[in-house]
Amino acid sequence: MDNINHPEHYKGKTEVIEMIEQLTEGMEGKKAYMLGNVVKYIFRHEKKNGIEDLKKASWYLNRVIDNEN
């Protein structure tokens, strides 16, 4: 197992990093960072920290929403 390049809690049919790169393409700064974290925490929650990760995803998403207003 390679916890640096391919950690188990981010594995699926597509690497999470590739989804984050697609989602944030063309974005800059805080918004890209926060939306990347939303994706990261949602995808890893079942294999890592459960409800805590979902709460973190929610926290980051709420920050994005608040900054859009």
N, CA, C and O atoms as a Maestro MAE file, in Angstrom:
{
 s_m_m2io_version
 :::
 2.0.0
}

f_m_ct {
 s_m_title
 :::
 protein
 m_atom[276] {
  # First column is atom index #
  i_m_mmod_type
  r_m_x_coord
  r_m_y_coord
  r_m_z_coord
  i_m_residue_number
  s_m_chain_name
  s_m_pdb_residue_name
  s_m_pdb_atom_name
  i_m_atomic_number
  :::
  1 25 0.840 -1.177 0.000 1 A "MET " " N  " 7
  2 3 0.000 0.000 0.000 1 A "MET " " CA " 6
  3 2 0.890 1.246 0.000 1 A "MET " " C  " 6
  4 15 1.907 1.294 0.691 1 A "MET " " O  " 8
  5 25 0.495 2.243 -0.778 2 A "ASP " " N  " 7
  6 3 1.251 3.485 -0.905 2 A "ASP " " CA " 6
  7 2 0.406 4.627 -0.335 2 A "ASP " " C  " 6
  8 15 -0.389 5.230 -1.055 2 A "ASP " " O  " 8
  9 25 0.578 4.923 0.952 3 A "ASN " " N  " 7
  10 3 -0.233 5.935 1.620 3 A "ASN " " CA " 6
  11 2 0.069 7.358 1.166 3 A "ASN " " C  " 6
  12 15 -0.701 8.272 1.462 3 A "ASN " " O  " 8
  13 25 1.157 7.561 0.465 4 A "ILE " " N  " 7
  14 3 1.490 8.896 -0.019 4 A "ILE " " CA " 6
  15 2 0.814 9.166 -1.361 4 A "ILE " " C  " 6
  16 15 0.121 10.172 -1.514 4 A "ILE " " O  " 8
  17 25 1.009 8.289 -2.318 5 A "ASN " " N  " 7
  18 3 0.510 8.516 -3.672 5 A "ASN " " CA " 6
  19 2 -0.884 7.970 -3.934 5 A "ASN " " C  " 6
  20 15 -1.610 8.512 -4.768 5 A "ASN " " O  " 8
  21 25 -1.269 6.916 -3.241 6 A "HIS " " N  " 7
  22 3 -2.572 6.284 -3.484 6 A "HIS " " CA " 6
  23 2 -3.173 5.758 -2.174 6 A "HIS " " C  " 6
  24 15 -3.306 4.546 -2.003 6 A "HIS " " O  " 8
  25 25 -3.537 6.654 -1.252 7 A "PRO " " N  " 7
  26 3 -4.086 6.183 0.022 7 A "PRO " " CA " 6
  27 2 -5.417 5.460 -0.168 7 A "PRO " " C  " 6
  28 15 -6.231 5.848 -1.006 7 A "PRO " " O  " 8
  29 25 -5.626 4.425 0.604 8 A "GLU " " N  " 7
  30 3 -6.831 3.606 0.509 8 A "GLU " " CA " 6
  31 2 -8.108 4.417 0.671 8 A "GLU " " C  " 6
  32 15 -9.095 4.152 -0.015 8 A "GLU " " O  " 8
  33 25 -8.107 5.401 1.564 9 A "HIS " " N  " 7
  34 3 -9.337 6.136 1.832 9 A "HIS " " CA " 6
  35 2 -9.702 7.114 0.717 9 A "HIS " " C  " 6
  36 15 -10.709 7.811 0.837 9 A "HIS " " O  " 8
  37 25 -8.932 7.190 -0.347 10 A "TYR " " N  " 7
  38 3 -9.270 8.015 -1.497 10 A "TYR " " CA " 6
  39 2 -9.442 7.190 -2.769 10 A "TYR " " C  " 6
  40 15 -9.551 7.754 -3.858 10 A "TYR " " O  " 8
  41 25 -9.467 5.881 -2.648 11 A "LYS " " N  " 7
  42 3 -9.553 5.039 -3.832 11 A "LYS " " CA " 6
  43 2 -10.996 4.788 -4.228 11 A "LYS " " C  " 6
  44 15 -11.893 4.725 -3.386 11 A "LYS " " O  " 8
  45 25 -11.192 4.650 -5.506 12 A "GLY " " N  " 7
  46 3 -12.476 4.330 -6.103 12 A "GLY " " CA " 6
  47 2 -12.218 4.078 -7.577 12 A "GLY " " C  " 6
  48 15 -11.091 3.795 -7.981 12 A "GLY " " O  " 8
  49 25 -13.264 4.181 -8.372 13 A "LYS " " N  " 7
  50 3 -13.085 3.993 -9.807 13 A "LYS " " CA " 6
  51 2 -12.224 5.095 -10.402 13 A "LYS " " C  " 6
  52 15 -11.492 4.880 -11.368 13 A "LYS " " O  " 8
  53 25 -12.324 6.271 -9.812 14 A "THR " " N  " 7
  54 3 -11.528 7.413 -10.237 14 A "THR " " CA " 6
  55 2 -10.795 7.947 -9.021 14 A "THR " " C  " 6
  56 15 -11.355 7.972 -7.925 14 A "THR " " O  " 8
  57 25 -9.570 8.369 -9.192 15 A "GLU " " N  " 7
  58 3 -8.826 8.957 -8.077 15 A "GLU " " CA " 6
  59 2 -9.496 10.269 -7.690 15 A "GLU " " C  " 6
  60 15 -9.851 11.070 -8.555 15 A "GLU " " O  " 8
  61 25 -9.665 10.486 -6.396 16 A "VAL " " N  " 7
  62 3 -10.323 11.689 -5.903 16 A "VAL " " CA " 6
  63 2 -9.578 12.941 -6.353 16 A "VAL " " C  " 6
  64 15 -10.208 13.947 -6.678 16 A "VAL " " O  " 8
  65 25 -8.270 12.895 -6.375 17 A "ILE " " N  " 7
  66 3 -7.491 14.056 -6.794 17 A "ILE " " CA " 6
  67 2 -7.851 14.467 -8.224 17 A "ILE " " C  " 6
  68 15 -7.852 15.656 -8.543 17 A "ILE " " O  " 8
  69 25 -8.153 13.499 -9.081 18 A "GLU " " N  " 7
  70 3 -8.533 13.815 -10.458 18 A "GLU " " CA " 6
  71 2 -9.896 14.503 -10.502 18 A "GLU " " C  " 6
  72 15 -10.103 15.412 -11.306 18 A "GLU " " O  " 8
  73 25 -10.823 14.081 -9.650 19 A "MET " " N  " 7
  74 3 -12.133 14.732 -9.587 19 A "MET " " CA " 6
  75 2 -11.995 16.163 -9.068 19 A "MET " " C  " 6
  76 15 -12.641 17.080 -9.575 19 A "MET " " O  " 8
  77 25 -11.150 16.343 -8.055 20 A "ILE " " N  " 7
  78 3 -10.933 17.681 -7.498 20 A "ILE " " CA " 6
  79 2 -10.307 18.590 -8.556 20 A "ILE " " C  " 6
  80 15 -10.689 19.753 -8.686 20 A "ILE " " O  " 8
  81 25 -9.348 18.059 -9.306 21 A "GLU " " N  " 7
  82 3 -8.712 18.858 -10.356 21 A "GLU " " CA " 6
  83 2 -9.730 19.289 -11.409 21 A "GLU " " C  " 6
  84 15 -9.697 20.426 -11.878 21 A "GLU " " O  " 8
  85 25 -10.632 18.385 -11.779 22 A "GLN " " N  " 7
  86 3 -11.668 18.734 -12.751 22 A "GLN " " CA " 6
  87 2 -12.613 19.784 -12.189 22 A "GLN " " C  " 6
  88 15 -12.931 20.762 -12.866 22 A "GLN " " O  " 8
  89 25 -13.060 19.588 -10.959 23 A "LEU " " N  " 7
  90 3 -14.005 20.496 -10.327 23 A "LEU " " CA " 6
  91 2 -13.442 21.907 -10.202 23 A "LEU " " C  " 6
  92 15 -14.157 22.885 -10.423 23 A "LEU " " O  " 8
  93 25 -12.184 22.013 -9.852 24 A "THR " " N  " 7
  94 3 -11.597 23.322 -9.557 24 A "THR " " CA " 6
  95 2 -10.833 23.928 -10.740 24 A "THR " " C  " 6
  96 15 -10.209 24.979 -10.598 24 A "THR " " O  " 8
  97 25 -10.878 23.279 -11.889 25 A "GLU " " N  " 7
  98 3 -10.179 23.808 -13.060 25 A "GLU " " CA " 6
  99 2 -10.678 25.218 -13.379 25 A "GLU " " C  " 6
  100 15 -11.880 25.445 -13.518 25 A "GLU " " O  " 8
  101 25 -9.763 26.138 -13.492 26 A "GLY " " N  " 7
  102 3 -10.100 27.518 -13.794 26 A "GLY " " CA " 6
  103 2 -10.414 28.364 -12.564 26 A "GLY " " C  " 6
  104 15 -10.539 29.584 -12.667 26 A "GLY " " O  " 8
  105 25 -10.540 27.735 -11.419 27 A "MET " " N  " 7
  106 3 -10.794 28.467 -10.173 27 A "MET " " CA " 6
  107 2 -9.466 28.820 -9.534 27 A "MET " " C  " 6
  108 15 -8.441 28.194 -9.800 27 A "MET " " O  " 8
  109 25 -9.506 29.825 -8.693 28 A "GLU " " N  " 7
  110 3 -8.305 30.202 -7.968 28 A "GLU " " CA " 6
  111 2 -8.611 30.376 -6.498 28 A "GLU " " C  " 6
  112 15 -9.762 30.576 -6.111 28 A "GLU " " O  " 8
  113 25 -7.596 30.300 -5.696 29 A "GLY " " N  " 7
  114 3 -7.668 30.680 -4.299 29 A "GLY " " CA " 6
  115 2 -8.569 29.852 -3.413 29 A "GLY " " C  " 6
  116 15 -8.707 28.638 -3.563 29 A "GLY " " O  " 8
  117 25 -9.185 30.574 -2.470 30 A "LYS " " N  " 7
  118 3 -9.935 29.929 -1.391 30 A "LYS " " CA " 6
  119 2 -11.089 29.068 -1.885 30 A "LYS " " C  " 6
  120 15 -11.320 27.982 -1.353 30 A "LYS " " O  " 8
  121 25 -11.811 29.534 -2.887 31 A "LYS " " N  " 7
  122 3 -12.967 28.770 -3.360 31 A "LYS " " CA " 6
  123 2 -12.537 27.399 -3.879 31 A "LYS " " C  " 6
  124 15 -13.165 26.389 -3.560 31 A "LYS " " O  " 8
  125 25 -11.488 27.360 -4.664 32 A "ALA " " N  " 7
  126 3 -10.983 26.092 -5.190 32 A "ALA " " CA " 6
  127 2 -10.540 25.182 -4.049 32 A "ALA " " C  " 6
  128 15 -10.840 23.988 -4.046 32 A "ALA " " O  " 8
  129 25 -9.835 25.745 -3.096 33 A "TYR " " N  " 7
  130 3 -9.355 24.978 -1.940 33 A "TYR " " CA " 6
  131 2 -10.528 24.394 -1.149 33 A "TYR " " C  " 6
  132 15 -10.531 23.212 -0.806 33 A "TYR " " O  " 8
  133 25 -11.521 25.239 -0.865 34 A "MET " " N  " 7
  134 3 -12.651 24.786 -0.045 34 A "MET " " CA " 6
  135 2 -13.500 23.750 -0.768 34 A "MET " " C  " 6
  136 15 -13.918 22.768 -0.154 34 A "MET " " O  " 8
  137 25 -13.764 23.941 -2.055 35 A "LEU " " N  " 7
  138 3 -14.539 22.941 -2.786 35 A "LEU " " CA " 6
  139 2 -13.769 21.628 -2.929 35 A "LEU " " C  " 6
  140 15 -14.363 20.550 -2.898 35 A "LEU " " O  " 8
  141 25 -12.461 21.719 -3.083 36 A "GLY " " N  " 7
  142 3 -11.645 20.500 -3.093 36 A "GLY " " CA " 6
  143 2 -11.774 19.737 -1.792 36 A "GLY " " C  " 6
  144 15 -11.849 18.509 -1.796 36 A "GLY " " O  " 8
  145 25 -11.801 20.449 -0.684 37 A "ASN " " N  " 7
  146 3 -11.961 19.786 0.608 37 A "ASN " " CA " 6
  147 2 -13.341 19.163 0.765 37 A "ASN " " C  " 6
  148 15 -13.472 18.103 1.377 37 A "ASN " " O  " 8
  149 25 -14.374 19.806 0.223 38 A "VAL " " N  " 7
  150 3 -15.715 19.218 0.265 38 A "VAL " " CA " 6
  151 2 -15.686 17.839 -0.386 38 A "VAL " " C  " 6
  152 15 -16.156 16.860 0.194 38 A "VAL " " O  " 8
  153 25 -15.135 17.770 -1.586 39 A "VAL " " N  " 7
  154 3 -15.055 16.500 -2.316 39 A "VAL " " CA " 6
  155 2 -14.226 15.488 -1.533 39 A "VAL " " C  " 6
  156 15 -14.634 14.340 -1.359 39 A "VAL " " O  " 8
  157 25 -13.075 15.919 -1.067 40 A "LYS " " N  " 7
  158 3 -12.166 15.028 -0.331 40 A "LYS " " CA " 6
  159 2 -12.859 14.396 0.868 40 A "LYS " " C  " 6
  160 15 -12.820 13.178 1.041 40 A "LYS " " O  " 8
  161 25 -13.490 15.216 1.690 41 A "TYR " " N  " 7
  162 3 -14.102 14.695 2.906 41 A "TYR " " CA " 6
  163 2 -15.304 13.803 2.624 41 A "TYR " " C  " 6
  164 15 -15.522 12.821 3.333 41 A "TYR " " O  " 8
  165 25 -16.083 14.129 1.605 42 A "ILE " " N  " 7
  166 3 -17.222 13.271 1.266 42 A "ILE " " CA " 6
  167 2 -16.736 11.894 0.824 42 A "ILE " " C  " 6
  168 15 -17.257 10.874 1.273 42 A "ILE " " O  " 8
  169 25 -15.749 11.869 -0.044 43 A "PHE " " N  " 7
  170 3 -15.315 10.587 -0.594 43 A "PHE " " CA " 6
  171 2 -14.575 9.705 0.403 43 A "PHE " " C  " 6
  172 15 -14.583 8.482 0.257 43 A "PHE " " O  " 8
  173 25 -13.948 10.279 1.391 44 A "ARG " " N  " 7
  174 3 -13.187 9.447 2.318 44 A "ARG " " CA " 6
  175 2 -13.958 9.067 3.581 44 A "ARG " " C  " 6
  176 15 -13.479 8.241 4.358 44 A "ARG " " O  " 8
  177 25 -15.126 9.639 3.804 45 A "HIS " " N  " 7
  178 3 -15.799 9.502 5.097 45 A "HIS " " CA " 6
  179 2 -16.044 8.061 5.530 45 A "HIS " " C  " 6
  180 15 -15.903 7.753 6.713 45 A "HIS " " O  " 8
  181 25 -16.403 7.178 4.619 46 A "GLU " " N  " 7
  182 3 -16.688 5.798 5.019 46 A "GLU " " CA " 6
  183 2 -15.429 5.009 5.361 46 A "GLU " " C  " 6
  184 15 -15.489 4.044 6.124 46 A "GLU " " O  " 8
  185 25 -14.310 5.405 4.812 47 A "LYS " " N  " 7
  186 3 -13.070 4.664 5.045 47 A "LYS " " CA " 6
  187 2 -12.175 5.306 6.087 47 A "LYS " " C  " 6
  188 15 -11.158 4.727 6.468 47 A "LYS " " O  " 8
  189 25 -12.539 6.508 6.560 48 A "LYS " " N  " 7
  190 3 -11.640 7.177 7.487 48 A "LYS " " CA " 6
  191 2 -12.360 7.648 8.747 48 A "LYS " " C  " 6
  192 15 -12.302 6.956 9.763 48 A "LYS " " O  " 8
  193 25 -13.028 8.786 8.724 49 A "ASN " " N  " 7
  194 3 -13.540 9.381 9.956 49 A "ASN " " CA " 6
  195 2 -15.057 9.494 10.042 49 A "ASN " " C  " 6
  196 15 -15.567 10.202 10.910 49 A "ASN " " O  " 8
  197 25 -15.783 8.818 9.170 50 A "GLY " " N  " 7
  198 3 -17.233 8.761 9.252 50 A "GLY " " CA " 6
  199 2 -17.915 10.120 9.280 50 A "GLY " " C  " 6
  200 15 -17.607 11.003 8.479 50 A "GLY " " O  " 8
  201 25 -18.844 10.272 10.209 51 A "ILE " " N  " 7
  202 3 -19.662 11.481 10.311 51 A "ILE " " CA " 6
  203 2 -18.815 12.731 10.507 51 A "ILE " " C  " 6
  204 15 -19.208 13.812 10.069 51 A "ILE " " O  " 8
  205 25 -17.672 12.607 11.150 52 A "GLU " " N  " 7
  206 3 -16.778 13.760 11.334 52 A "GLU " " CA " 6
  207 2 -16.347 14.336 9.990 52 A "GLU " " C  " 6
  208 15 -16.306 15.554 9.822 52 A "GLU " " O  " 8
  209 25 -16.026 13.471 9.036 53 A "ASP " " N  " 7
  210 3 -15.641 13.947 7.710 53 A "ASP " " CA " 6
  211 2 -16.813 14.591 6.985 53 A "ASP " " C  " 6
  212 15 -16.621 15.574 6.268 53 A "ASP " " O  " 8
  213 25 -18.024 14.062 7.152 54 A "LEU " " N  " 7
  214 3 -19.189 14.685 6.530 54 A "LEU " " CA " 6
  215 2 -19.452 16.059 7.123 54 A "LEU " " C  " 6
  216 15 -19.848 16.978 6.407 54 A "LEU " " O  " 8
  217 25 -19.236 16.206 8.420 55 A "LYS " " N  " 7
  218 3 -19.386 17.511 9.058 55 A "LYS " " CA " 6
  219 2 -18.337 18.494 8.547 55 A "LYS " " C  " 6
  220 15 -18.624 19.677 8.368 55 A "LYS " " O  " 8
  221 25 -17.122 18.002 8.313 56 A "LYS " " N  " 7
  222 3 -16.072 18.862 7.754 56 A "LYS " " CA " 6
  223 2 -16.444 19.294 6.338 56 A "LYS " " C  " 6
  224 15 -16.258 20.455 5.976 56 A "LYS " " O  " 8
  225 25 -16.968 18.368 5.537 57 A "ALA " " N  " 7
  226 3 -17.402 18.705 4.182 57 A "ALA " " CA " 6
  227 2 -18.482 19.775 4.230 57 A "ALA " " C  " 6
  228 15 -18.457 20.730 3.454 57 A "ALA " " O  " 8
  229 25 -19.418 19.612 5.137 58 A "SER " " N  " 7
  230 3 -20.496 20.586 5.300 58 A "SER " " CA " 6
  231 2 -19.944 21.951 5.713 58 A "SER " " C  " 6
  232 15 -20.390 22.982 5.210 58 A "SER " " O  " 8
  233 25 -18.980 21.953 6.624 59 A "TRP " " N  " 7
  234 3 -18.376 23.202 7.094 59 A "TRP " " CA " 6
  235 2 -17.745 23.957 5.927 59 A "TRP " " C  " 6
  236 15 -17.946 25.162 5.775 59 A "TRP " " O  " 8
  237 25 -16.976 23.232 5.100 60 A "TYR " " N  " 7
  238 3 -16.334 23.877 3.953 60 A "TYR " " CA " 6
  239 2 -17.363 24.355 2.937 60 A "TYR " " C  " 6
  240 15 -17.214 25.445 2.385 60 A "TYR " " O  " 8
  241 25 -18.401 23.565 2.678 61 A "LEU " " N  " 7
  242 3 -19.424 23.976 1.734 61 A "LEU " " CA " 6
  243 2 -20.159 25.218 2.232 61 A "LEU " " C  " 6
  244 15 -20.460 26.117 1.447 61 A "LEU " " O  " 8
  245 25 -20.444 25.270 3.509 62 A "ASN " " N  " 7
  246 3 -21.088 26.460 4.064 62 A "ASN " " CA " 6
  247 2 -20.207 27.689 3.933 62 A "ASN " " C  " 6
  248 15 -20.716 28.789 3.718 62 A "ASN " " O  " 8
  249 25 -18.905 27.528 4.056 63 A "ARG " " N  " 7
  250 3 -17.981 28.660 3.856 63 A "ARG " " CA " 6
  251 2 -18.054 29.173 2.420 63 A "ARG " " C  " 6
  252 15 -18.049 30.381 2.183 63 A "ARG " " O  " 8
  253 25 -18.122 28.240 1.461 64 A "VAL " " N  " 7
  254 3 -18.242 28.651 0.061 64 A "VAL " " CA " 6
  255 2 -19.545 29.413 -0.142 64 A "VAL " " C  " 6
  256 15 -19.562 30.470 -0.773 64 A "VAL " " O  " 8
  257 25 -20.632 28.876 0.392 65 A "ILE " " N  " 7
  258 3 -21.944 29.524 0.256 65 A "ILE " " CA " 6
  259 2 -21.911 30.913 0.885 65 A "ILE " " C  " 6
  260 15 -22.379 31.878 0.283 65 A "ILE " " O  " 8
  261 25 -21.368 31.016 2.075 66 A "ASP " " N  " 7
  262 3 -21.293 32.314 2.753 66 A "ASP " " CA " 6
  263 2 -20.469 33.340 1.968 66 A "ASP " " C  " 6
  264 15 -20.801 34.525 1.940 66 A "ASP " " O  " 8
  265 25 -19.406 32.876 1.340 67 A "ASN " " N  " 7
  266 3 -18.552 33.781 0.565 67 A "ASN " " CA " 6
  267 2 -19.164 34.178 -0.778 67 A "ASN " " C  " 6
  268 15 -18.734 35.156 -1.389 67 A "ASN " " O  " 8
  269 25 -20.156 33.433 -1.236 68 A "GLU " " N  " 7
  270 3 -20.818 33.752 -2.497 68 A "GLU " " CA " 6
  271 2 -21.867 34.840 -2.307 68 A "GLU " " C  " 6
  272 15 -22.260 35.497 -3.270 68 A "GLU " " O  " 8
  273 25 -22.318 35.032 -1.080 69 A "ASN " " N  " 7
  274 3 -23.363 36.041 -0.803 69 A "ASN " " CA " 6
  275 2 -22.777 37.410 -0.595 69 A "ASN " " C  " 6
  276 15 -23.513 38.367 -0.354 69 A "ASN " " O  " 8
  :::
 }
 m_bond[275] {
  # First column is bond index #
  i_m_from
  i_m_to
  i_m_order
  :::
  1 1 2 1
  2 2 3 1
  3 3 4 2
  4 3 5 1
  5 5 6 1
  6 6 7 1
  7 7 8 2
  8 7 9 1
  9 9 10 1
  10 10 11 1
  11 11 12 2
  12 11 13 1
  13 13 14 1
  14 14 15 1
  15 15 16 2
  16 15 17 1
  17 17 18 1
  18 18 19 1
  19 19 20 2
  20 19 21 1
  21 21 22 1
  22 22 23 1
  23 23 24 2
  24 23 25 1
  25 25 26 1
  26 26 27 1
  27 27 28 2
  28 27 29 1
  29 29 30 1
  30 30 31 1
  31 31 32 2
  32 31 33 1
  33 33 34 1
  34 34 35 1
  35 35 36 2
  36 35 37 1
  37 37 38 1
  38 38 39 1
  39 39 40 2
  40 39 41 1
  41 41 42 1
  42 42 43 1
  43 43 44 2
  44 43 45 1
  45 45 46 1
  46 46 47 1
  47 47 48 2
  48 47 49 1
  49 49 50 1
  50 50 51 1
  51 51 52 2
  52 51 53 1
  53 53 54 1
  54 54 55 1
  55 55 56 2
  56 55 57 1
  57 57 58 1
  58 58 59 1
  59 59 60 2
  60 59 61 1
  61 61 62 1
  62 62 63 1
  63 63 64 2
  64 63 65 1
  65 65 66 1
  66 66 67 1
  67 67 68 2
  68 67 69 1
  69 69 70 1
  70 70 71 1
  71 71 72 2
  72 71 73 1
  73 73 74 1
  74 74 75 1
  75 75 76 2
  76 75 77 1
  77 77 78 1
  78 78 79 1
  79 79 80 2
  80 79 81 1
  81 81 82 1
  82 82 83 1
  83 83 84 2
  84 83 85 1
  85 85 86 1
  86 86 87 1
  87 87 88 2
  88 87 89 1
  89 89 90 1
  90 90 91 1
  91 91 92 2
  92 91 93 1
  93 93 94 1
  94 94 95 1
  95 95 96 2
  96 95 97 1
  97 97 98 1
  98 98 99 1
  99 99 100 2
  100 99 101 1
  101 101 102 1
  102 102 103 1
  103 103 104 2
  104 103 105 1
  105 105 106 1
  106 106 107 1
  107 107 108 2
  108 107 109 1
  109 109 110 1
  110 110 111 1
  111 111 112 2
  112 111 113 1
  113 113 114 1
  114 114 115 1
  115 115 116 2
  116 115 117 1
  117 117 118 1
  118 118 119 1
  119 119 120 2
  120 119 121 1
  121 121 122 1
  122 122 123 1
  123 123 124 2
  124 123 125 1
  125 125 126 1
  126 126 127 1
  127 127 128 2
  128 127 129 1
  129 129 130 1
  130 130 131 1
  131 131 132 2
  132 131 133 1
  133 133 134 1
  134 134 135 1
  135 135 136 2
  136 135 137 1
  137 137 138 1
  138 138 139 1
  139 139 140 2
  140 139 141 1
  141 141 142 1
  142 142 143 1
  143 143 144 2
  144 143 145 1
  145 145 146 1
  146 146 147 1
  147 147 148 2
  148 147 149 1
  149 149 150 1
  150 150 151 1
  151 151 152 2
  152 151 153 1
  153 153 154 1
  154 154 155 1
  155 155 156 2
  156 155 157 1
  157 157 158 1
  158 158 159 1
  159 159 160 2
  160 159 161 1
  161 161 162 1
  162 162 163 1
  163 163 164 2
  164 163 165 1
  165 165 166 1
  166 166 167 1
  167 167 168 2
  168 167 169 1
  169 169 170 1
  170 170 171 1
  171 171 172 2
  172 171 173 1
  173 173 174 1
  174 174 175 1
  175 175 176 2
  176 175 177 1
  177 177 178 1
  178 178 179 1
  179 179 180 2
  180 179 181 1
  181 181 182 1
  182 182 183 1
  183 183 184 2
  184 183 185 1
  185 185 186 1
  186 186 187 1
  187 187 188 2
  188 187 189 1
  189 189 190 1
  190 190 191 1
  191 191 192 2
  192 191 193 1
  193 193 194 1
  194 194 195 1
  195 195 196 2
  196 195 197 1
  197 197 198 1
  198 198 199 1
  199 199 200 2
  200 199 201 1
  201 201 202 1
  202 202 203 1
  203 203 204 2
  204 203 205 1
  205 205 206 1
  206 206 207 1
  207 207 208 2
  208 207 209 1
  209 209 210 1
  210 210 211 1
  211 211 212 2
  212 211 213 1
  213 213 214 1
  214 214 215 1
  215 215 216 2
  216 215 217 1
  217 217 218 1
  218 218 219 1
  219 219 220 2
  220 219 221 1
  221 221 222 1
  222 222 223 1
  223 223 224 2
  224 223 225 1
  225 225 226 1
  226 226 227 1
  227 227 228 2
  228 227 229 1
  229 229 230 1
  230 230 231 1
  231 231 232 2
  232 231 233 1
  233 233 234 1
  234 234 235 1
  235 235 236 2
  236 235 237 1
  237 237 238 1
  238 238 239 1
  239 239 240 2
  240 239 241 1
  241 241 242 1
  242 242 243 1
  243 243 244 2
  244 243 245 1
  245 245 246 1
  246 246 247 1
  247 247 248 2
  248 247 249 1
  249 249 250 1
  250 250 251 1
  251 251 252 2
  252 251 253 1
  253 253 254 1
  254 254 255 1
  255 255 256 2
  256 255 257 1
  257 257 258 1
  258 258 259 1
  259 259 260 2
  260 259 261 1
  261 261 262 1
  262 262 263 1
  263 263 264 2
  264 263 265 1
  265 265 266 1
  266 266 267 1
  267 267 268 2
  268 267 269 1
  269 269 270 1
  270 270 271 1
  271 271 272 2
  272 271 273 1
  273 273 274 1
  274 274 275 1
  275 275 276 2
  :::
 }
}
